XYZ file of C-alpha atoms in Angstrom:
200
model
C 40.697 11.721 12.934
C 38.191 12.750 14.923
C 36.511 15.547 13.064
C 36.828 13.437 9.662
C 34.361 11.162 11.261
C 32.384 13.895 13.207
C 32.400 15.372 9.703
C 31.084 11.669 7.855
C 28.810 11.154 10.857
C 26.848 14.668 9.755
C 26.876 13.922 5.837
C 25.387 10.299 6.540
C 22.499 12.300 8.951
C 22.001 14.846 6.512
C 21.958 12.259 3.574
C 18.931 10.684 5.258
C 16.770 13.617 6.102
C 16.592 15.694 2.382
C 16.199 11.677 1.647
C 12.890 10.589 3.368
C 11.854 14.857 3.045
C 11.067 13.707 -0.824
C 9.092 11.577 -0.156
C 5.418 14.039 0.682
C 2.320 14.002 2.412
C -0.149 13.409 0.061
C -3.267 12.555 2.561
C -3.794 15.928 2.960
C -7.204 18.068 2.117
C -7.662 21.578 1.554
C -10.560 22.929 3.984
C -13.225 25.271 3.487
C -10.151 27.689 4.568
C -8.270 27.469 1.761
C -5.536 25.299 5.061
C -4.216 22.054 3.983
C -5.881 19.053 6.651
C -3.756 15.771 6.372
C -5.575 12.890 7.352
C -4.861 9.593 8.360
C -5.834 5.907 6.932
C -8.279 4.261 9.340
C -9.682 0.353 8.793
C -12.856 -1.335 10.684
C -14.842 -4.518 9.497
C -12.445 -5.516 7.020
C -10.866 -9.374 7.155
C -8.122 -11.481 5.381
C -7.682 -14.355 4.109
C -7.919 -15.589 7.672
C -10.992 -14.372 8.443
C -8.750 -12.294 10.878
C -9.826 -8.653 11.744
C -8.491 -5.754 9.758
C -8.653 -2.641 11.520
C -6.142 0.976 12.295
C -4.662 -1.568 15.328
C -3.607 -4.144 13.005
C -2.057 -2.376 11.030
C -0.210 0.136 13.682
C 3.571 0.423 13.790
C 3.450 -1.336 9.879
C 4.686 0.462 6.230
C 1.534 -0.280 3.721
C 1.556 -1.045 -0.142
C -2.211 -0.930 -0.487
C -4.188 -1.315 -3.459
C -7.714 -2.423 -4.450
C -8.630 -5.763 -7.098
C -10.792 -8.275 -7.777
C -9.888 -12.395 -8.424
C -12.398 -13.028 -11.722
C -10.321 -9.664 -13.043
C -9.377 -10.661 -16.595
C -7.257 -7.699 -17.303
C -4.873 -5.514 -15.400
C -5.083 -7.359 -11.854
C -2.985 -10.891 -13.061
C 0.200 -8.336 -13.605
C -0.081 -6.236 -11.723
C -0.363 -9.064 -8.824
C 3.042 -10.300 -10.566
C 4.429 -7.177 -9.839
C 3.345 -7.061 -6.208
C 4.859 -10.548 -5.698
C 8.299 -8.977 -6.327
C 8.072 -6.297 -4.323
C 6.298 -9.033 -1.832
C 9.560 -11.537 -2.394
C 11.966 -7.090 -1.839
C 10.413 -7.539 1.910
C 10.073 -10.536 3.227
C 12.832 -10.209 5.713
C 11.240 -6.918 6.937
C 8.610 -7.187 8.856
C 7.734 -3.689 9.347
C 6.489 -4.149 5.589
C 3.138 -5.270 4.669
C 0.953 -5.962 1.750
C -2.527 -5.007 1.406
C -4.549 -5.739 -1.605
C -8.529 -5.078 -1.617
C -10.884 -6.898 -2.713
C -13.819 -4.600 -4.567
C -16.057 -7.607 -5.439
C -17.059 -8.434 -2.335
C -20.024 -11.076 -3.750
C -18.158 -13.660 -4.743
C -14.699 -12.567 -3.448
C -14.938 -14.695 -0.113
C -12.674 -15.073 2.182
C -12.517 -19.297 0.887
C -11.319 -18.018 -2.618
C -9.195 -14.785 -0.754
C -6.489 -17.267 0.954
C -7.656 -19.600 -2.588
C -5.897 -16.901 -4.325
C -3.402 -15.794 -1.546
C -1.982 -19.355 -2.019
C -0.776 -18.803 -5.314
C 1.724 -15.772 -4.334
C 3.184 -17.920 -2.557
C 3.761 -15.189 -0.326
C 3.181 -15.888 3.617
C 0.147 -14.337 4.942
C 1.678 -12.790 7.305
C 3.312 -10.344 4.302
C 0.637 -10.003 2.066
C -3.602 -9.752 3.163
C -6.189 -10.049 0.588
C -9.108 -8.342 2.801
C -12.766 -7.818 2.307
C -15.482 -5.781 3.404
C -19.366 -5.209 1.877
C -19.594 -2.732 -0.531
C -20.117 0.270 0.837
C -17.310 0.385 3.391
C -14.756 -1.075 0.690
C -15.590 2.610 -1.389
C -15.825 4.910 1.432
C -11.728 3.454 1.903
C -11.378 3.388 -1.543
C -12.286 7.211 -1.292
C -9.873 7.486 1.661
C -7.696 6.629 -1.129
C -8.188 8.875 -3.266
C -9.215 6.329 -5.492
C -12.468 4.753 -6.451
C -14.626 2.381 -8.960
C -17.284 0.816 -10.653
C -18.799 -1.464 -12.744
C -18.061 -1.680 -16.130
C -20.900 -2.018 -18.983
C -21.572 -5.303 -19.137
C -21.412 -6.665 -15.490
C -18.306 -8.610 -16.184
C -15.170 -6.236 -14.938
C -15.081 -4.173 -13.052
C -13.250 -0.260 -13.613
C -10.538 0.063 -11.202
C -6.922 1.335 -10.868
C -3.416 0.093 -11.329
C -1.866 2.175 -8.339
C -0.635 1.125 -5.795
C -1.036 3.442 -2.576
C 2.363 3.747 -0.339
C 1.583 4.538 3.516
C 4.248 5.162 6.606
C 3.457 3.738 9.929
C 1.652 6.535 11.104
C -0.784 6.096 8.109
C -0.196 8.985 5.735
C -0.314 8.715 2.082
C 3.007 8.601 0.965
C 2.846 7.989 -2.266
C 1.317 6.883 -5.256
C 2.538 4.242 -8.120
C 1.405 2.834 -11.747
C 2.307 -1.117 -10.838
C 2.127 -1.848 -14.888
C 5.315 0.533 -14.998
C 8.377 -0.263 -14.152
C 10.006 2.125 -13.247
C 7.362 3.260 -10.918
C 7.898 -0.171 -9.344
C 11.348 0.862 -8.746
C 10.355 3.698 -7.204
C 7.904 2.031 -4.993
C 10.726 -0.443 -3.254
C 13.446 2.676 -3.177
C 10.465 4.834 -1.616
C 9.986 1.721 0.929
C 13.641 1.586 1.325
C 13.501 5.250 2.204
C 10.194 4.774 5.217
C 12.212 1.521 6.281
C 15.600 4.056 7.295
C 12.822 6.638 9.257
C 12.617 3.802 11.039
C 16.289 2.543 12.570
């Protein structure tokens, strides 16, 4: 009986270990010597919809789902938001999971605008932050997340990605997901669960 229990424990440990190893660390650059150098996402100069400071320290020990958007977006942002509402609801009772949406339109997305936008999601502000900073700071952060954005020719919209990034509790990127594709949303949810397992 003891041998059987020991076998089950080892099997569970091996399975959990192999699953978490399937999440690679994607926040890395290749240096001049051709070697991989990992980096962590760092925040400074951002505030959320409650006008609270958002920094590297405030996301410490959080699993973060991050994307870039703007509230006046007429194209991909509304369906992205609907998918992220579903993701947020999946993890409402998981205090380690946090969603952060970064506005790429600081001129129009004031704290008040972001607060109203956040209220419309009906997700608690403790679970989902809508954050803003100046354009230079936001572009620098987007570069860390390996993405970018720019205004369209008419100046009425922005070209930006429908992908979200997943950060572990060490602020390292563990995955990218196109949330306009249902299968990708499911993969995101499963990968978040794997990172939660790593905390236990």
